[in-house]
PDB file of C-alpha atoms in Angstrom:
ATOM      1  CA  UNK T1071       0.000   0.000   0.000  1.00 33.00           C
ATOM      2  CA  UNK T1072       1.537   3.637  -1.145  1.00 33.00           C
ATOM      3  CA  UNK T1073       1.855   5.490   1.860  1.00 34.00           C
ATOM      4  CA  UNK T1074       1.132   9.498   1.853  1.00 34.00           C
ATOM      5  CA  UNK T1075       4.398  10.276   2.275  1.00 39.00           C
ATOM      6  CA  UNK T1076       5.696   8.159   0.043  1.00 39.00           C
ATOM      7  CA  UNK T1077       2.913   9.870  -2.515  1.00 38.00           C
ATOM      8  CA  UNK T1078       3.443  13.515  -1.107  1.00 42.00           C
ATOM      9  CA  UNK T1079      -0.399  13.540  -0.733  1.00 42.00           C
ATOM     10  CA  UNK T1080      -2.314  15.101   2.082  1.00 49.00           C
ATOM     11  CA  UNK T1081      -4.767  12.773   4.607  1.00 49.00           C
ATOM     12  CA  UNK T1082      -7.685  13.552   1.772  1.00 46.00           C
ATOM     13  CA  UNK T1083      -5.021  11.902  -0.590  1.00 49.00           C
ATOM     14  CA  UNK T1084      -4.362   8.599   1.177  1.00 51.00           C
ATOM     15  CA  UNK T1085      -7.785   8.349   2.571  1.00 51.00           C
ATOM     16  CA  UNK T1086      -9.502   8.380  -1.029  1.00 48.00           C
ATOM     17  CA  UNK T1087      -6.259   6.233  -2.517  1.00 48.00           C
ATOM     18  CA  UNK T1088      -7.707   3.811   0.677  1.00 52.00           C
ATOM     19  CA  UNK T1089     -11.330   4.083  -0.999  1.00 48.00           C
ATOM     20  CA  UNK T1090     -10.234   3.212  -4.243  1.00 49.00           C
ATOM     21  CA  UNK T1091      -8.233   0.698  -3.176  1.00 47.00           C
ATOM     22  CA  UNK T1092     -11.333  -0.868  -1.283  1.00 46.00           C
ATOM     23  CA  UNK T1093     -13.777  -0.225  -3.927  1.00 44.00           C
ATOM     24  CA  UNK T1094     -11.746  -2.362  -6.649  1.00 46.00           C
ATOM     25  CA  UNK T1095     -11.306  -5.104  -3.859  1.00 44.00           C
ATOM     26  CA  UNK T1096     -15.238  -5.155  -3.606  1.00 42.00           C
ATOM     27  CA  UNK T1097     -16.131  -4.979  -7.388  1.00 43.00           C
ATOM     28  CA  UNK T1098     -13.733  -7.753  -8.226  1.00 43.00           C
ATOM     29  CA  UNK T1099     -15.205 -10.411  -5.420  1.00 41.00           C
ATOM     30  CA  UNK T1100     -18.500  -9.437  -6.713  1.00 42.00           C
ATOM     31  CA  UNK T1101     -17.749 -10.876  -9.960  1.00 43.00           C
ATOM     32  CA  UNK T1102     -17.735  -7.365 -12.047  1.00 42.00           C
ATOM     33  CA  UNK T1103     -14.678  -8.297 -13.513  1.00 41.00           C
ATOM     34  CA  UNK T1104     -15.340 -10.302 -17.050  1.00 43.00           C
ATOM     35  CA  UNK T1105     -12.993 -12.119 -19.295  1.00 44.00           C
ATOM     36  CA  UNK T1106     -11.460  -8.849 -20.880  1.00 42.00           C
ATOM     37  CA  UNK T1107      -9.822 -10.543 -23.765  1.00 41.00           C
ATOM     38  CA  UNK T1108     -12.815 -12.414 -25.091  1.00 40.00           C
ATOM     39  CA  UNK T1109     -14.934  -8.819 -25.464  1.00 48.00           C
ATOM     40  CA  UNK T1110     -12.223  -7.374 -27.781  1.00 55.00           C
ATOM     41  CA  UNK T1111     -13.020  -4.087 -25.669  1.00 73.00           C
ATOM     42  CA  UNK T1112     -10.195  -1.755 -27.345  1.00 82.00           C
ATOM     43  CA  UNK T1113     -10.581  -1.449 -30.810  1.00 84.00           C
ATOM     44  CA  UNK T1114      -6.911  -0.349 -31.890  1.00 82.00           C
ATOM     45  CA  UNK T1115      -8.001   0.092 -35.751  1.00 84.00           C
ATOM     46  CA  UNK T1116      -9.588   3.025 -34.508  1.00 88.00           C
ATOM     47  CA  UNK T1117      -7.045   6.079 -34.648  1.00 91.00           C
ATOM     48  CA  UNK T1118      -9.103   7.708 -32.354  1.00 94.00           C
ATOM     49  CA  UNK T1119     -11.932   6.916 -30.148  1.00 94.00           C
ATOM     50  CA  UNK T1120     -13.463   5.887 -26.405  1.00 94.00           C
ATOM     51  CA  UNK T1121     -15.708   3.207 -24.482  1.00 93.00           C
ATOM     52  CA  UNK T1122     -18.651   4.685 -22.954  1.00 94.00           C
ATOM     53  CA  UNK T1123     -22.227   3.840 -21.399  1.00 92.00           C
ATOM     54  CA  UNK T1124     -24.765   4.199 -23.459  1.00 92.00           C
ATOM     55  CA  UNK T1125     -25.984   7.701 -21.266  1.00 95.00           C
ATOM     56  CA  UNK T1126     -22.186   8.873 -21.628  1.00 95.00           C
ATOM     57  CA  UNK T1127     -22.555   9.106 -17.852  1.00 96.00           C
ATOM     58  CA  UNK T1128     -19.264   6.796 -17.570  1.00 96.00           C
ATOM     59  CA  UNK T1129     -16.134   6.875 -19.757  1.00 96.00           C
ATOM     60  CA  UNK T1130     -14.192   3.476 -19.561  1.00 93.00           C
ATOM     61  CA  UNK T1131     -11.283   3.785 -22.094  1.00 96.00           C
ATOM     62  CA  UNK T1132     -10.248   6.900 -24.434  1.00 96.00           C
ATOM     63  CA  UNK T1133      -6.882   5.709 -26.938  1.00 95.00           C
ATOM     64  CA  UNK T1134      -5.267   7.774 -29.224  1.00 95.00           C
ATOM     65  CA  UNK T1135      -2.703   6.571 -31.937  1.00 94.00           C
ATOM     66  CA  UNK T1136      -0.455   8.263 -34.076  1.00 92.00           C
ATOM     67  CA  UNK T1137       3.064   7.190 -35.888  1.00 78.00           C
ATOM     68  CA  UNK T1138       1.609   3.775 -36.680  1.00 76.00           C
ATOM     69  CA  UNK T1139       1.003   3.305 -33.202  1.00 67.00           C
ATOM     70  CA  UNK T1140       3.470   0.891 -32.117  1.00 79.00           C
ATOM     71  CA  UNK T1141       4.377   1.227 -28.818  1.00 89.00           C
ATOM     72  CA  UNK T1142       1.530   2.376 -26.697  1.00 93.00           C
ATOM     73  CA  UNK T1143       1.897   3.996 -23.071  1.00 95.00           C
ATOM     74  CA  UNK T1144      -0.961   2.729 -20.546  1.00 95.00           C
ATOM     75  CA  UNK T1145      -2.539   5.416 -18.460  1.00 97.00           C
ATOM     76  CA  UNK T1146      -4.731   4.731 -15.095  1.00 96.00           C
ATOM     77  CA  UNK T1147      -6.312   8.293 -13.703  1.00 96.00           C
ATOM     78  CA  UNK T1148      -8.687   9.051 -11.344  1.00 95.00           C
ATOM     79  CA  UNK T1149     -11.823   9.804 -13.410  1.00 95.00           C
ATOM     80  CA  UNK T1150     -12.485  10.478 -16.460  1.00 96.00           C
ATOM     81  CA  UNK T1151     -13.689  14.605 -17.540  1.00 94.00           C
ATOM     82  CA  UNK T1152     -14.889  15.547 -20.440  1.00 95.00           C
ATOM     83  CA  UNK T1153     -12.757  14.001 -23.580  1.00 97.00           C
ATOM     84  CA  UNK T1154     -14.812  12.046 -26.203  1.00 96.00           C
ATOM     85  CA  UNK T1155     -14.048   9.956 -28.976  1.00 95.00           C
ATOM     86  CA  UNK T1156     -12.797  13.205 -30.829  1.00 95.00           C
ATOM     87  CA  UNK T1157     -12.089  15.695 -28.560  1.00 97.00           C
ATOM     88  CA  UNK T1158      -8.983  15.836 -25.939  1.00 97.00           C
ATOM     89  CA  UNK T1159      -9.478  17.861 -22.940  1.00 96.00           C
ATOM     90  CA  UNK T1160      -6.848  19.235 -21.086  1.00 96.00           C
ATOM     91  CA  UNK T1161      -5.919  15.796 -18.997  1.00 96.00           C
ATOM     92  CA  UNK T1162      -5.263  14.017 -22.686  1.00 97.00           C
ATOM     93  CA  UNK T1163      -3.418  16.580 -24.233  1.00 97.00           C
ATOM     94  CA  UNK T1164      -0.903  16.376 -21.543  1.00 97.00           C
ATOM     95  CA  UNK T1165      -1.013  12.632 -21.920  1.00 97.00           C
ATOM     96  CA  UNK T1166      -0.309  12.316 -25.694  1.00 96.00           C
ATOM     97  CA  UNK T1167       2.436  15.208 -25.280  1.00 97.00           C
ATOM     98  CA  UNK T1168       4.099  13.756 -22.781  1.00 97.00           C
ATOM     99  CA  UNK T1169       4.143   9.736 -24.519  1.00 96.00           C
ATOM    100  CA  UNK T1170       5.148  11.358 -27.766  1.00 94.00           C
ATOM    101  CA  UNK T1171       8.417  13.081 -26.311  1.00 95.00           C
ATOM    102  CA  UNK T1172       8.865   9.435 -24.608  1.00 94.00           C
ATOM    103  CA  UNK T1173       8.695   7.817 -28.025  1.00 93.00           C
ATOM    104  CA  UNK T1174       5.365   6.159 -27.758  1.00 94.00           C
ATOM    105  CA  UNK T1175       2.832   5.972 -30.697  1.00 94.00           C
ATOM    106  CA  UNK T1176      -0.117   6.308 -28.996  1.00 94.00           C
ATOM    107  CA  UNK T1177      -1.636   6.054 -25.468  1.00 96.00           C
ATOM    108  CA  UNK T1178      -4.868   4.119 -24.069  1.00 95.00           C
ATOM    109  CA  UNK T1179      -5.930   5.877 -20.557  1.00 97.00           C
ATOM    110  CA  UNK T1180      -8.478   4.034 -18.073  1.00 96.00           C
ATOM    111  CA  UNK T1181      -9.814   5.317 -15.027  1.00 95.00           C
ATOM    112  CA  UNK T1182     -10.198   4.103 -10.918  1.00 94.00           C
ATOM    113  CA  UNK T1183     -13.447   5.593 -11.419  1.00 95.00           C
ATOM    114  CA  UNK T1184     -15.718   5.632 -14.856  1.00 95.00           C
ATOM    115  CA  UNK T1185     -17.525   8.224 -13.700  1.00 96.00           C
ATOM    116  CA  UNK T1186     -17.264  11.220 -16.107  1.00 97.00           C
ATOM    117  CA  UNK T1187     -17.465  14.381 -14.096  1.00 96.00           C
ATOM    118  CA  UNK T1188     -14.380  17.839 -13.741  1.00 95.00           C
ATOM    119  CA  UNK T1189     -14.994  17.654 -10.282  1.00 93.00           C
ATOM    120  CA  UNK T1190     -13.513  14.622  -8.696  1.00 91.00           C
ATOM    121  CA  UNK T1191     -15.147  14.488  -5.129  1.00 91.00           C
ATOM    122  CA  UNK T1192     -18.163  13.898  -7.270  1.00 92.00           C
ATOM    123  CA  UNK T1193     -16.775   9.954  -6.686  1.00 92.00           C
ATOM    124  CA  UNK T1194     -17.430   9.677  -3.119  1.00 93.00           C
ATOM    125  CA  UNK T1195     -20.477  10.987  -3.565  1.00 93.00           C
ATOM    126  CA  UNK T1196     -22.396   8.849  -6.204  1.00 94.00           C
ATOM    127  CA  UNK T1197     -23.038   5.420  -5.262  1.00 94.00           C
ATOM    128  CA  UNK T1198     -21.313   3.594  -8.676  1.00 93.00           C
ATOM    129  CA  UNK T1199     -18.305   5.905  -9.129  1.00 95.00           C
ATOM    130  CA  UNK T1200     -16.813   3.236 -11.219  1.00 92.00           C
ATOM    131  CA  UNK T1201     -19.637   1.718 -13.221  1.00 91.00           C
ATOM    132  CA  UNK T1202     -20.068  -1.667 -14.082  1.00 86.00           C
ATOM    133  CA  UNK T1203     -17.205  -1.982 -16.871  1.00 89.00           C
ATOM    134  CA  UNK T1204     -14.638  -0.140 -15.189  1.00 89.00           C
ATOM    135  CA  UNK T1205     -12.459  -3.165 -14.065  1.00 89.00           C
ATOM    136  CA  UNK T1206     -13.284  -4.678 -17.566  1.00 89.00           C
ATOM    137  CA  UNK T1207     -11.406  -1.982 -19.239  1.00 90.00           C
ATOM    138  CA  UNK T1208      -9.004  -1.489 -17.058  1.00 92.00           C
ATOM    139  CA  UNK T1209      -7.590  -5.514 -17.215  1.00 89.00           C
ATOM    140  CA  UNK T1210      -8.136  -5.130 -21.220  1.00 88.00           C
ATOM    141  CA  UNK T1211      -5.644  -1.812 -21.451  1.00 89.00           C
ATOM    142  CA  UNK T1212      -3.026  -3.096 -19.240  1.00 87.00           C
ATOM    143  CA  UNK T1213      -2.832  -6.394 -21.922  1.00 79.00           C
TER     144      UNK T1213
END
């Protein structure tokens, strides 16, 4: 377990690290988690594009690729704001610029939490932060 000194986060950092922590442990013994490789979640021919719920109220995956897309550099955030299949927000553009300096030729990011929302105390408050595909994605991205 990180600690929050190891992290340089406050008591509100470790104490919703602990809740996330927890949360996953939950969702997986409750059988959430699905056989990741069989749904072909991530569709790489797609140069851009994202896994959502059908009301867009959760965001499970977001990839972009460019340079043929070889090497690809696996993000997990916190939540997910307000990037789409086209449009980067902030969050993303920082993501791609920082994996193309590294070299990489694309990036997939997943989330902790699905839950789409700029504000991210909005996860302790709603009752499925991470909706019911967020472990999915997250076990297909880091394959």
């Amino acid at each position: 377990m990180l600690s929050a000194r190891a992290t340089g986060w406050d008591a509100g950092g470790k104490a919703l690290l602990d809740f996330c922590l927890h949360f996953h442990r939950f969702a997986f013994k409750d059988g959430m988690s699905m056989d990741a490789e069989k749904l072909n979640l991530i569709d790489l021919s797609l140069l851009s594009s994202a896994a959502f719920s059908d009301d867009r109220k959760y965001r499970w995956a977001l990839w972009r690729l460019w340079g043929g897309g070889s090497r690809l550099l696996n993000y997990l955030l916190l939540n997910p704001s307000t990037a789409n299949e086209s449009k980067s927000d902030p969050t993303v553009s920082r993501c791609i610029t920082r994996a193309n300096k590294l070299g990489y030729g694309g990036i997939i990011i997943t989330n902790v939490y699905g839950l789409r929302s700029t504000n991210p105390h909005r996860m302790l408050e709603d009752p499925n932060p991470a909706g019911h595909w967020d472990n999915v994605y997250i076990l297909a991205a880091a394959k």
